[in-house]
mmCIF file of C-alpha atoms and ligand atoms in Angstrom:
data_model
loop_
_atom_site.group_PDB
_atom_site.id
_atom_site.type_symbol
_atom_site.label_atom_id
_atom_site.label_comp_id
_atom_site.label_asym_id
_atom_site.label_seq_id
_atom_site.Cartn_x
_atom_site.Cartn_y
_atom_site.Cartn_z
ATOM 1 C CA UNK A 738 6.843 23.506 -10.235
ATOM 2 C CA UNK A 739 8.057 19.855 -11.789
ATOM 3 C CA UNK A 740 7.656 19.778 -15.769
ATOM 4 C CA UNK A 741 6.969 16.662 -16.944
ATOM 5 C CA UNK A 742 6.923 15.780 -21.197
ATOM 6 C CA UNK A 743 6.782 12.256 -20.293
ATOM 7 C CA UNK A 744 3.851 11.304 -17.780
ATOM 8 C CA UNK A 745 1.236 10.734 -20.764
ATOM 9 C CA UNK A 746 1.424 9.967 -23.934
ATOM 10 C CA UNK A 747 1.774 12.421 -26.628
ATOM 11 C CA UNK A 748 3.318 15.936 -26.570
ATOM 12 C CA UNK A 749 0.989 17.215 -23.911
ATOM 13 C CA UNK A 750 3.161 19.082 -21.157
ATOM 14 C CA UNK A 751 2.076 18.005 -17.413
ATOM 15 C CA UNK A 752 2.495 20.687 -14.800
ATOM 16 C CA UNK A 753 2.684 18.880 -11.112
ATOM 17 C CA UNK A 754 1.249 21.359 -8.565
ATOM 18 C CA UNK A 755 2.749 19.609 -5.654
ATOM 19 C CA UNK A 756 6.082 18.211 -6.174
ATOM 20 C CA UNK A 757 6.193 15.096 -5.499
ATOM 21 C CA UNK A 758 9.808 12.702 -5.765
ATOM 22 C CA UNK A 759 7.310 8.918 -4.654
ATOM 23 C CA UNK A 760 6.059 7.195 -1.719
ATOM 24 C CA UNK A 761 8.940 7.949 1.360
ATOM 25 C CA UNK A 762 6.621 5.917 3.904
ATOM 26 C CA UNK A 763 3.824 3.896 4.982
ATOM 27 C CA UNK A 764 3.103 4.279 8.646
ATOM 28 C CA UNK A 765 0.893 1.499 10.454
ATOM 29 C CA UNK A 766 -0.276 1.960 13.614
ATOM 30 C CA UNK A 767 -0.852 -1.205 15.388
ATOM 31 C CA UNK A 768 -1.111 -2.945 18.549
ATOM 32 C CA UNK A 769 1.879 -4.534 19.164
ATOM 33 C CA UNK A 770 5.053 -2.974 16.447
ATOM 34 C CA UNK A 771 7.961 -5.143 18.232
ATOM 35 C CA UNK A 772 5.902 -8.414 17.324
ATOM 36 C CA UNK A 773 4.833 -6.903 14.037
ATOM 37 C CA UNK A 774 8.274 -6.031 13.126
ATOM 38 C CA UNK A 775 9.092 -9.414 13.910
ATOM 39 C CA UNK A 776 6.533 -10.720 11.631
ATOM 40 C CA UNK A 777 7.281 -8.388 8.827
ATOM 41 C CA UNK A 778 11.301 -9.118 8.861
ATOM 42 C CA UNK A 779 10.855 -12.687 9.097
ATOM 43 C CA UNK A 780 7.575 -12.977 6.967
ATOM 44 C CA UNK A 781 8.374 -10.626 4.269
ATOM 45 C CA UNK A 782 11.744 -10.574 4.272
ATOM 46 C CA UNK A 783 12.091 -6.496 5.671
ATOM 47 C CA UNK A 784 15.228 -4.907 7.259
ATOM 48 C CA UNK A 785 15.001 -3.826 10.930
ATOM 49 C CA UNK A 786 16.813 -0.405 10.660
ATOM 50 C CA UNK A 787 15.621 1.762 13.227
ATOM 51 C CA UNK A 788 13.693 1.819 16.693
ATOM 52 C CA UNK A 789 11.703 4.688 18.398
ATOM 53 C CA UNK A 790 10.431 4.002 22.187
ATOM 54 C CA UNK A 791 11.849 4.336 25.660
ATOM 55 C CA UNK A 792 15.005 4.210 25.084
ATOM 56 C CA UNK A 793 15.426 6.406 22.603
ATOM 57 C CA UNK A 794 13.600 9.120 24.561
ATOM 58 C CA UNK A 795 10.084 8.367 22.713
ATOM 59 C CA UNK A 796 7.977 8.451 26.415
ATOM 60 C CA UNK A 797 4.376 8.472 24.637
ATOM 61 C CA UNK A 798 5.612 5.439 21.457
ATOM 62 C CA UNK A 799 7.797 3.061 20.227
ATOM 63 C CA UNK A 800 8.364 2.886 16.717
ATOM 64 C CA UNK A 801 10.417 0.590 14.092
ATOM 65 C CA UNK A 802 11.157 1.077 10.725
ATOM 66 C CA UNK A 803 11.571 -1.157 8.578
ATOM 67 C CA UNK A 804 13.314 -1.593 4.841
ATOM 68 C CA UNK A 805 13.193 -3.694 1.628
ATOM 69 C CA UNK A 806 14.760 -2.026 -1.627
ATOM 70 C CA UNK A 807 13.077 1.408 -1.913
ATOM 71 C CA UNK A 808 9.932 0.406 0.544
ATOM 72 C CA UNK A 809 9.921 1.781 3.817
ATOM 73 C CA UNK A 810 7.199 1.567 6.416
ATOM 74 C CA UNK A 811 7.112 2.534 9.656
ATOM 75 C CA UNK A 812 5.474 0.405 12.673
ATOM 76 C CA UNK A 813 4.321 2.434 15.483
ATOM 77 C CA UNK A 814 2.309 1.083 18.697
ATOM 78 C CA UNK A 815 1.169 3.464 21.492
ATOM 79 C CA UNK A 816 2.822 2.930 25.029
ATOM 80 C CA UNK A 817 -0.847 4.134 27.214
ATOM 81 C CA UNK A 818 -4.297 4.461 26.503
ATOM 82 C CA UNK A 819 -3.785 8.250 26.435
ATOM 83 C CA UNK A 820 -2.171 7.769 23.242
ATOM 84 C CA UNK A 821 -3.884 9.593 20.866
ATOM 85 C CA UNK A 822 -3.580 6.599 17.833
ATOM 86 C CA UNK A 823 -4.863 4.431 21.079
ATOM 87 C CA UNK A 824 -8.986 5.233 19.871
ATOM 88 C CA UNK A 825 -7.474 4.411 16.407
ATOM 89 C CA UNK A 826 -6.618 1.298 17.103
ATOM 90 C CA UNK A 827 -9.496 0.352 19.031
ATOM 91 C CA UNK A 828 -11.431 1.563 15.650
ATOM 92 C CA UNK A 829 -9.891 -0.070 12.946
ATOM 93 C CA UNK A 830 -7.502 -2.526 14.370
ATOM 94 C CA UNK A 831 -3.966 -2.999 12.413
ATOM 95 C CA UNK A 832 -3.557 -0.969 9.933
ATOM 96 C CA UNK A 833 -2.259 1.696 7.480
ATOM 97 C CA UNK A 834 -2.833 5.578 9.235
ATOM 98 C CA UNK A 835 -0.176 7.834 6.927
ATOM 99 C CA UNK A 836 1.084 7.247 3.203
ATOM 100 C CA UNK A 837 3.849 9.484 2.942
ATOM 101 C CA UNK A 838 4.978 11.160 0.078
ATOM 102 C CA UNK A 839 8.479 12.864 -0.400
ATOM 103 C CA UNK A 840 8.475 16.243 -1.610
ATOM 104 C CA UNK A 841 10.461 18.863 -3.069
ATOM 105 C CA UNK A 842 9.397 21.440 -0.743
ATOM 106 C CA UNK A 843 6.948 21.106 2.316
ATOM 107 C CA UNK A 844 5.616 24.004 3.124
ATOM 108 C CA UNK A 845 4.924 24.375 -0.699
ATOM 109 C CA UNK A 846 3.046 21.544 -1.381
ATOM 110 C CA UNK A 847 1.101 22.201 2.360
ATOM 111 C CA UNK A 848 -0.111 25.122 0.975
ATOM 112 C CA UNK A 849 -1.249 24.780 -2.379
ATOM 113 C CA UNK A 850 -3.023 21.806 -1.044
ATOM 114 C CA UNK A 851 -4.981 23.531 1.759
ATOM 115 C CA UNK A 852 -5.547 26.517 -1.217
ATOM 116 C CA UNK A 853 -7.175 23.684 -2.568
ATOM 117 C CA UNK A 854 -9.571 22.766 0.019
ATOM 118 C CA UNK A 855 -7.327 20.224 2.080
ATOM 119 C CA UNK A 856 -8.313 19.213 5.528
ATOM 120 C CA UNK A 857 -5.065 19.905 7.632
ATOM 121 C CA UNK A 858 -3.682 17.437 9.764
ATOM 122 C CA UNK A 859 -0.355 18.847 10.278
ATOM 123 C CA UNK A 860 1.031 22.496 9.340
ATOM 124 C CA UNK A 861 4.849 22.017 8.357
ATOM 125 C CA UNK A 862 6.943 21.019 11.445
ATOM 126 C CA UNK A 863 10.755 20.979 11.426
ATOM 127 C CA UNK A 864 11.882 18.414 13.654
ATOM 128 C CA UNK A 865 15.592 18.702 14.764
ATOM 129 C CA UNK A 866 18.429 16.642 16.477
ATOM 130 C CA UNK A 867 21.970 16.506 16.060
ATOM 131 C CA UNK A 868 21.341 14.961 12.671
ATOM 132 C CA UNK A 869 20.118 18.190 10.820
ATOM 133 C CA UNK A 870 16.604 18.947 10.447
ATOM 134 C CA UNK A 871 13.663 17.002 9.042
ATOM 135 C CA UNK A 872 10.049 18.193 7.462
ATOM 136 C CA UNK A 873 6.822 17.192 7.622
ATOM 137 C CA UNK A 874 3.250 18.312 7.318
ATOM 138 C CA UNK A 875 -0.474 16.163 6.975
ATOM 139 C CA UNK A 876 -3.261 16.562 5.099
ATOM 140 C CA UNK A 877 -6.839 14.056 5.531
ATOM 141 C CA UNK A 878 -7.651 11.792 2.929
ATOM 142 C CA UNK A 879 -10.286 8.895 2.750
ATOM 143 C CA UNK A 880 -11.426 8.279 6.512
ATOM 144 C CA UNK A 881 -8.705 8.460 8.987
ATOM 145 C CA UNK A 882 -6.107 7.924 6.255
ATOM 146 C CA UNK A 883 -3.806 10.746 6.144
ATOM 147 C CA UNK A 884 -0.935 11.694 4.008
ATOM 148 C CA UNK A 885 2.717 13.566 5.033
ATOM 149 C CA UNK A 886 4.479 15.629 3.221
ATOM 150 C CA UNK A 887 8.170 14.629 3.902
ATOM 151 C CA UNK A 888 11.647 16.101 2.865
ATOM 152 C CA UNK A 889 15.339 15.361 5.230
ATOM 153 C CA UNK A 890 17.442 16.984 1.773
ATOM 154 C CA UNK A 891 18.348 18.782 5.164
ATOM 155 C CA UNK A 892 18.384 15.124 7.372
ATOM 156 C CA UNK A 893 21.518 12.875 7.419
ATOM 157 C CA UNK A 894 20.100 10.594 10.395
ATOM 158 C CA UNK A 895 18.539 6.839 9.955
ATOM 159 C CA UNK A 896 14.897 7.959 9.616
ATOM 160 C CA UNK A 897 13.517 11.343 11.998
ATOM 161 C CA UNK A 898 14.372 12.416 15.033
ATOM 162 C CA UNK A 899 13.698 9.788 17.714
ATOM 163 C CA UNK A 900 14.485 6.951 15.004
ATOM 164 C CA UNK A 901 18.157 5.432 16.180
ATOM 165 C CA UNK A 902 19.467 2.682 14.352
ATOM 166 C CA UNK A 903 18.221 -0.975 15.855
ATOM 167 C CA UNK A 904 20.549 -2.428 18.286
ATOM 168 C CA UNK A 905 22.632 -5.347 16.494
ATOM 169 C CA UNK A 906 22.626 -7.477 19.268
ATOM 170 C CA UNK A 907 18.116 -7.280 18.297
ATOM 171 C CA UNK A 908 18.300 -9.546 15.309
ATOM 172 C CA UNK A 909 20.552 -12.109 14.791
ATOM 173 C CA UNK A 910 22.690 -11.614 11.925
ATOM 174 C CA UNK A 911 22.381 -13.907 8.767
ATOM 175 C CA UNK A 912 18.292 -14.936 10.331
ATOM 176 C CA UNK A 913 16.744 -12.343 8.074
ATOM 177 C CA UNK A 914 15.774 -13.369 4.343
ATOM 178 C CA UNK A 915 14.855 -10.554 2.115
ATOM 179 C CA UNK A 916 12.021 -11.535 -0.676
ATOM 180 C CA UNK A 917 13.285 -9.080 -3.190
ATOM 181 C CA UNK A 918 10.920 -6.560 -3.325
ATOM 182 C CA UNK A 919 11.875 -3.623 -4.613
ATOM 183 C CA UNK A 920 9.339 -1.125 -4.508
ATOM 184 C CA UNK A 921 5.710 0.475 -4.259
ATOM 185 C CA UNK A 922 3.786 0.183 -7.028
ATOM 186 C CA UNK A 923 0.283 1.275 -5.921
ATOM 187 C CA UNK A 924 -1.410 1.874 -2.479
ATOM 188 C CA UNK A 925 -5.519 0.903 -2.906
ATOM 189 C CA UNK A 926 -8.195 2.434 -0.681
ATOM 190 C CA UNK A 927 -11.977 1.287 0.309
ATOM 191 C CA UNK A 928 -14.267 3.916 -0.090
ATOM 192 C CA UNK A 929 -18.096 4.272 0.727
ATOM 193 C CA UNK A 930 -20.593 3.454 -2.059
ATOM 194 C CA UNK A 931 -21.325 6.558 -3.656
ATOM 195 C CA UNK A 932 -17.894 8.387 -2.861
ATOM 196 C CA UNK A 933 -15.550 6.935 -5.511
ATOM 197 C CA UNK A 934 -15.767 9.913 -7.661
ATOM 198 C CA UNK A 935 -15.834 12.203 -4.735
ATOM 199 C CA UNK A 936 -12.225 11.413 -4.153
ATOM 200 C CA UNK A 937 -11.180 11.159 -7.103
ATOM 201 C CA UNK A 938 -11.573 14.502 -7.842
ATOM 202 C CA UNK A 939 -10.184 15.291 -4.488
ATOM 203 C CA UNK A 940 -6.467 13.555 -5.273
ATOM 204 C CA UNK A 941 -7.773 15.487 -8.989
ATOM 205 C CA UNK A 942 -8.072 19.130 -6.615
ATOM 206 C CA UNK A 943 -5.699 18.636 -4.278
ATOM 207 C CA UNK A 944 -2.843 16.875 -5.845
ATOM 208 C CA UNK A 945 -3.417 17.908 -9.493
ATOM 209 C CA UNK A 946 -3.568 13.575 -9.936
ATOM 210 C CA UNK A 947 -4.966 12.802 -13.153
ATOM 211 C CA UNK A 948 -7.312 9.881 -13.835
ATOM 212 C CA UNK A 949 -5.586 6.812 -15.018
ATOM 213 C CA UNK A 950 -8.293 4.147 -15.349
ATOM 214 C CA UNK A 951 -11.693 2.949 -14.684
ATOM 215 C CA UNK A 952 -13.295 -0.348 -13.813
ATOM 216 C CA UNK A 953 -17.175 -0.289 -13.251
ATOM 217 C CA UNK A 954 -19.438 -3.266 -11.758
ATOM 218 C CA UNK A 955 -19.514 -4.669 -15.201
ATOM 219 C CA UNK A 956 -15.680 -5.821 -14.819
ATOM 220 C CA UNK A 957 -15.490 -6.354 -11.545
ATOM 221 C CA UNK A 958 -18.432 -8.436 -10.379
ATOM 222 C CA UNK A 959 -18.929 -12.046 -10.134
ATOM 223 C CA UNK A 960 -22.623 -14.043 -9.123
ATOM 224 C CA UNK A 961 -22.557 -12.835 -5.853
ATOM 225 C CA UNK A 962 -20.865 -8.919 -5.252
ATOM 226 C CA UNK A 963 -19.763 -5.802 -6.711
ATOM 227 C CA UNK A 964 -17.025 -3.160 -6.856
ATOM 228 C CA UNK A 965 -15.947 -0.465 -8.869
ATOM 229 C CA UNK A 966 -12.717 1.034 -8.909
ATOM 230 C CA UNK A 967 -10.921 4.222 -10.569
ATOM 231 C CA UNK A 968 -6.930 4.575 -10.718
ATOM 232 C CA UNK A 969 -5.908 8.253 -9.811
ATOM 233 C CA UNK A 970 -1.882 9.037 -10.387
ATOM 234 C CA UNK A 971 0.655 11.789 -10.174
ATOM 235 C CA UNK A 972 2.034 13.479 -13.484
ATOM 236 C CA UNK A 973 5.797 11.174 -13.341
ATOM 237 C CA UNK A 974 3.217 8.106 -12.671
ATOM 238 C CA UNK A 975 5.689 7.172 -10.095
ATOM 239 C CA UNK A 976 2.609 7.560 -7.260
ATOM 240 C CA UNK A 977 -0.956 5.755 -8.284
ATOM 241 C CA UNK A 978 -3.563 5.415 -5.908
ATOM 242 C CA UNK A 979 -6.439 3.354 -6.708
ATOM 243 C CA UNK A 980 -10.067 3.684 -4.972
ATOM 244 C CA UNK A 981 -12.433 1.056 -5.117
ATOM 245 C CA UNK A 982 -15.829 1.241 -4.342
ATOM 246 C CA UNK A 983 -18.838 -1.543 -3.297
ATOM 247 C CA UNK A 984 -21.262 -1.724 -6.292
ATOM 248 C CA UNK A 985 -24.983 -3.853 -5.398
ATOM 249 C CA UNK A 986 -24.623 -7.578 -5.897
ATOM 250 C CA UNK A 987 -26.889 -10.642 -4.521
ATOM 251 C CA UNK A 988 -24.243 -10.646 -1.406
ATOM 252 C CA UNK A 989 -22.456 -8.515 0.499
ATOM 253 C CA UNK A 990 -18.919 -6.890 -1.513
ATOM 254 C CA UNK A 991 -15.644 -7.588 -0.601
ATOM 255 C CA UNK A 992 -15.769 -3.920 0.338
ATOM 256 C CA UNK A 993 -18.645 -3.606 2.912
ATOM 257 C CA UNK A 994 -17.329 -6.380 4.555
ATOM 258 C CA UNK A 995 -13.863 -4.073 4.483
ATOM 259 C CA UNK A 996 -15.429 -0.815 5.635
ATOM 260 C CA UNK A 997 -17.495 -3.410 8.213
ATOM 261 C CA UNK A 998 -14.258 -4.311 9.946
ATOM 262 C CA UNK A 999 -11.767 -1.573 9.459
ATOM 263 C CA UNK A 1000 -14.755 0.812 10.524
ATOM 264 C CA UNK A 1001 -14.767 2.952 7.398
ATOM 265 C CA UNK A 1002 -13.002 3.809 4.391
ATOM 266 C CA UNK A 1003 -9.035 2.834 4.789
ATOM 267 C CA UNK A 1004 -6.405 0.982 2.659
ATOM 268 C CA UNK A 1005 -7.307 -1.917 1.606
ATOM 269 C CA UNK A 1006 -3.941 -3.073 -0.096
ATOM 270 C CA UNK A 1007 -0.462 -2.569 -0.846
ATOM 271 C CA UNK A 1008 1.248 -4.051 -3.626
ATOM 272 C CA UNK A 1009 4.710 -4.659 -3.732
ATOM 273 C CA UNK A 1010 7.106 -4.629 -6.622
ATOM 274 C CA UNK A 1011 9.510 -7.323 -7.849
ATOM 275 C CA UNK A 1012 11.703 -8.067 -10.272
ATOM 276 C CA UNK A 1013 11.465 -11.695 -10.396
ATOM 277 C CA UNK A 1014 8.305 -12.644 -8.444
ATOM 278 C CA UNK A 1015 8.750 -16.739 -8.688
ATOM 279 C CA UNK A 1016 11.628 -16.563 -6.377
ATOM 280 C CA UNK A 1017 9.578 -13.357 -4.405
ATOM 281 C CA UNK A 1018 7.054 -16.253 -3.898
ATOM 282 C CA UNK A 1019 9.011 -19.063 -3.033
ATOM 283 C CA UNK A 1020 10.623 -16.999 -0.389
ATOM 284 C CA UNK A 1021 7.439 -15.822 1.009
ATOM 285 C CA UNK A 1022 5.742 -18.980 0.530
ATOM 286 C CA UNK A 1023 8.917 -20.690 2.157
ATOM 287 C CA UNK A 1024 7.912 -18.103 5.278
ATOM 288 C CA UNK A 1025 4.417 -18.797 5.493
ATOM 289 C CA UNK A 1026 3.127 -15.850 4.253
ATOM 290 C CA UNK A 1027 -0.715 -16.921 3.632
ATOM 291 C CA UNK A 1028 -1.805 -16.320 0.222
ATOM 292 C CA UNK A 1029 -5.303 -16.523 -1.988
ATOM 293 C CA UNK A 1030 -5.691 -19.668 -4.222
ATOM 294 C CA UNK A 1031 -7.301 -19.695 -7.675
ATOM 295 C CA UNK A 1032 -8.867 -22.918 -9.072
ATOM 296 C CA UNK A 1033 -6.291 -24.977 -11.499
ATOM 297 C CA UNK A 1034 -8.499 -24.601 -14.266
ATOM 298 C CA UNK A 1035 -7.235 -21.255 -14.155
ATOM 299 C CA UNK A 1036 -3.968 -22.548 -15.585
ATOM 300 C CA UNK A 1037 -5.802 -24.607 -18.172
ATOM 301 C CA UNK A 1038 -6.538 -21.361 -20.508
ATOM 302 C CA UNK A 1039 -3.655 -18.903 -19.934
ATOM 303 C CA UNK A 1040 -1.775 -19.470 -21.838
ATOM 304 C CA UNK A 1041 -3.878 -19.165 -25.341
ATOM 305 C CA UNK A 1042 -5.279 -16.393 -23.067
ATOM 306 C CA UNK A 1043 -2.100 -14.165 -22.352
ATOM 307 C CA UNK A 1044 0.335 -16.376 -25.214
ATOM 308 C CA UNK A 1045 4.080 -17.180 -24.707
ATOM 309 C CA UNK A 1046 5.519 -15.771 -21.449
ATOM 310 C CA UNK A 1047 9.513 -15.875 -19.899
ATOM 311 C CA UNK A 1048 8.310 -17.654 -16.828
ATOM 312 C CA UNK A 1049 7.747 -21.565 -16.980
ATOM 313 C CA UNK A 1050 3.987 -22.371 -16.434
ATOM 314 C CA UNK A 1051 4.159 -25.326 -14.398
ATOM 315 C CA UNK A 1052 6.174 -23.225 -11.616
ATOM 316 C CA UNK A 1053 3.627 -20.470 -11.986
ATOM 317 C CA UNK A 1054 0.709 -22.758 -11.424
ATOM 318 C CA UNK A 1055 2.197 -24.563 -8.429
ATOM 319 C CA UNK A 1056 2.949 -21.059 -6.960
ATOM 320 C CA UNK A 1057 -0.762 -19.806 -7.840
ATOM 321 C CA UNK A 1058 1.066 -17.126 -9.769
ATOM 322 C CA UNK A 1059 -1.772 -14.880 -11.773
ATOM 323 C CA UNK A 1060 -1.074 -13.923 -15.733
ATOM 324 C CA UNK A 1061 -2.500 -10.945 -17.203
ATOM 325 C CA UNK A 1062 -1.796 -9.493 -20.444
ATOM 326 C CA UNK A 1063 -2.456 -5.439 -22.069
ATOM 327 C CA UNK A 1064 -1.176 -4.027 -25.443
ATOM 328 C CA UNK A 1065 2.201 -3.277 -23.092
ATOM 329 C CA UNK A 1066 3.405 -6.194 -22.292
ATOM 330 C CA UNK A 1067 2.129 -8.589 -19.553
ATOM 331 C CA UNK A 1068 2.352 -8.644 -15.513
ATOM 332 C CA UNK A 1069 2.342 -10.878 -13.434
ATOM 333 C CA UNK A 1070 0.199 -10.708 -9.645
ATOM 334 C CA UNK A 1071 -0.449 -12.877 -6.017
ATOM 335 C CA UNK A 1072 -2.500 -11.525 -2.975
ATOM 336 C CA UNK A 1073 -1.386 -12.712 0.704
ATOM 337 C CA UNK A 1074 -4.503 -12.881 2.623
ATOM 338 C CA UNK A 1075 -5.131 -10.609 5.337
ATOM 339 C CA UNK A 1076 -2.260 -9.926 7.482
ATOM 340 C CA UNK A 1077 -4.129 -9.537 10.507
ATOM 341 C CA UNK A 1078 -7.427 -11.290 11.871
ATOM 342 C CA UNK A 1079 -9.985 -8.446 10.771
ATOM 343 C CA UNK A 1080 -10.607 -9.450 7.139
ATOM 344 C CA UNK A 1081 -9.077 -5.501 6.531
ATOM 345 C CA UNK A 1082 -5.130 -4.832 5.353
ATOM 346 C CA UNK A 1083 -3.257 -7.186 3.165
ATOM 347 C CA UNK A 1084 -0.776 -7.027 0.540
ATOM 348 C CA UNK A 1085 -0.327 -8.080 -3.663
ATOM 349 C CA UNK A 1086 3.382 -8.856 -5.233
ATOM 350 C CA UNK A 1087 3.464 -7.692 -8.688
ATOM 351 C CA UNK A 1088 5.915 -8.162 -11.209
ATOM 352 C CA UNK A 1089 5.885 -6.643 -14.353
ATOM 353 C CA UNK A 1090 6.926 -7.152 -18.096
ATOM 354 C CA UNK A 1091 5.888 -3.948 -20.225
ATOM 355 C CA UNK A 1092 2.083 -3.743 -18.814
ATOM 356 C CA UNK A 1093 1.193 -1.330 -16.777
ATOM 357 C CA UNK A 1094 -2.272 -2.643 -15.735
ATOM 358 C CA UNK A 1095 -3.706 -4.018 -12.789
ATOM 359 C CA UNK A 1096 -4.678 -7.693 -13.655
ATOM 360 C CA UNK A 1097 -8.124 -6.742 -14.958
ATOM 361 C CA UNK A 1098 -8.228 -10.241 -16.572
ATOM 362 C CA UNK A 1099 -7.914 -11.739 -13.232
ATOM 363 C CA UNK A 1100 -10.337 -9.764 -11.338
ATOM 364 C CA UNK A 1101 -13.290 -12.750 -11.668
ATOM 365 C CA UNK A 1102 -10.695 -15.632 -10.717
ATOM 366 C CA UNK A 1103 -9.063 -13.535 -7.718
ATOM 367 C CA UNK A 1104 -12.735 -11.658 -6.640
ATOM 368 C CA UNK A 1105 -14.066 -15.825 -6.409
ATOM 369 C CA UNK A 1106 -11.304 -16.545 -4.517
ATOM 370 C CA UNK A 1107 -11.585 -14.074 -2.395
ATOM 371 C CA UNK A 1108 -15.597 -14.849 -1.608
ATOM 372 C CA UNK A 1109 -14.369 -18.471 -1.132
ATOM 373 C CA UNK A 1110 -12.422 -16.612 1.806
ATOM 374 C CA UNK A 1111 -15.450 -14.046 3.326
ATOM 375 C CA UNK A 1112 -18.315 -17.427 3.018
ATOM 376 C CA UNK A 1113 -15.691 -19.307 5.372
ATOM 377 C CA UNK A 1114 -15.916 -16.271 7.385
ATOM 378 C CA UNK A 1115 -19.469 -15.833 7.516
ATOM 379 C CA UNK A 1116 -19.765 -12.924 5.365
ATOM 380 C CA UNK A 1117 -20.750 -12.789 2.357
HETATM 381 FE FE1 FE2 B 1472 -3.478 -3.579 -6.750
#
């Protein structure tokens, strides 16, 4: 048990029923892991640290482990159509399968979730090699997405059994340009209309999360479309999962577009924290990462809206970075375009100066920018 008394304002003591240390890794199923690894390395600045595949006696799939700061991405591709994830690839395209959580005790986490009604994907499993024992178990969440509980306290290898350190000859040293990304700030799920509250309750019941904040269709609407969102987080506040659902509007919501092309609920975006968004975005832009653009007029009222900020407004405007302020401070954020041809998964780059918000003041400008992209795709 993890007794936290610093997670919520006031003196209330929160007891996390599942001892989550943080997000361990995000596991993607992709059509061509070798090429995706190249993209995340050369565009986003990740270091490719480990590989699993035919050469490491992994017969059914190929995998790459990528790391930047405390962020770990695992990219997996089935090697044959008989692989169980091959069907998911046909249905969803490239996307996130698993938001894996590092826990103190895998069996205890899994058993707790099952007694609260979670659906099991994999019971507690011990994978062993000459580097030790890697423990994990998995439960179902929205759509075909899962949460694995992971513990590698007794494992000393590079990632998990089957993975070997990447062959240094594979990548030329000095060719990777780290972008300064530090950790995962939040992971957002899109669910069907009318399902958001069910999933909020699911996280409350199964993992003991609490609801941090809620946005209704008045907060998140443009002339054409709307969505609703609620954010749940664990007791320490280290794990934050916003959940979106579409709301009725004149045109098709970006959430409907996602659900249509992903073939159901799934992870919409992953927000990556940087201590220096200007350097990070400069570097990502230089690597050809495509970002959403808000109109230049957004910056005309910026200073009167957010007050004085440490960053140079001209530079912020040049790079297309958005700013929002609340009682606790301010935050800077920018969103990439989808990272595959289906308009599904994208990334957010975020820097926080005290603010724990999600950029409510930017929603309108942002969603209008998304709608312009939707109009180009003929999906608005
Ligand atoms: Fe976000």
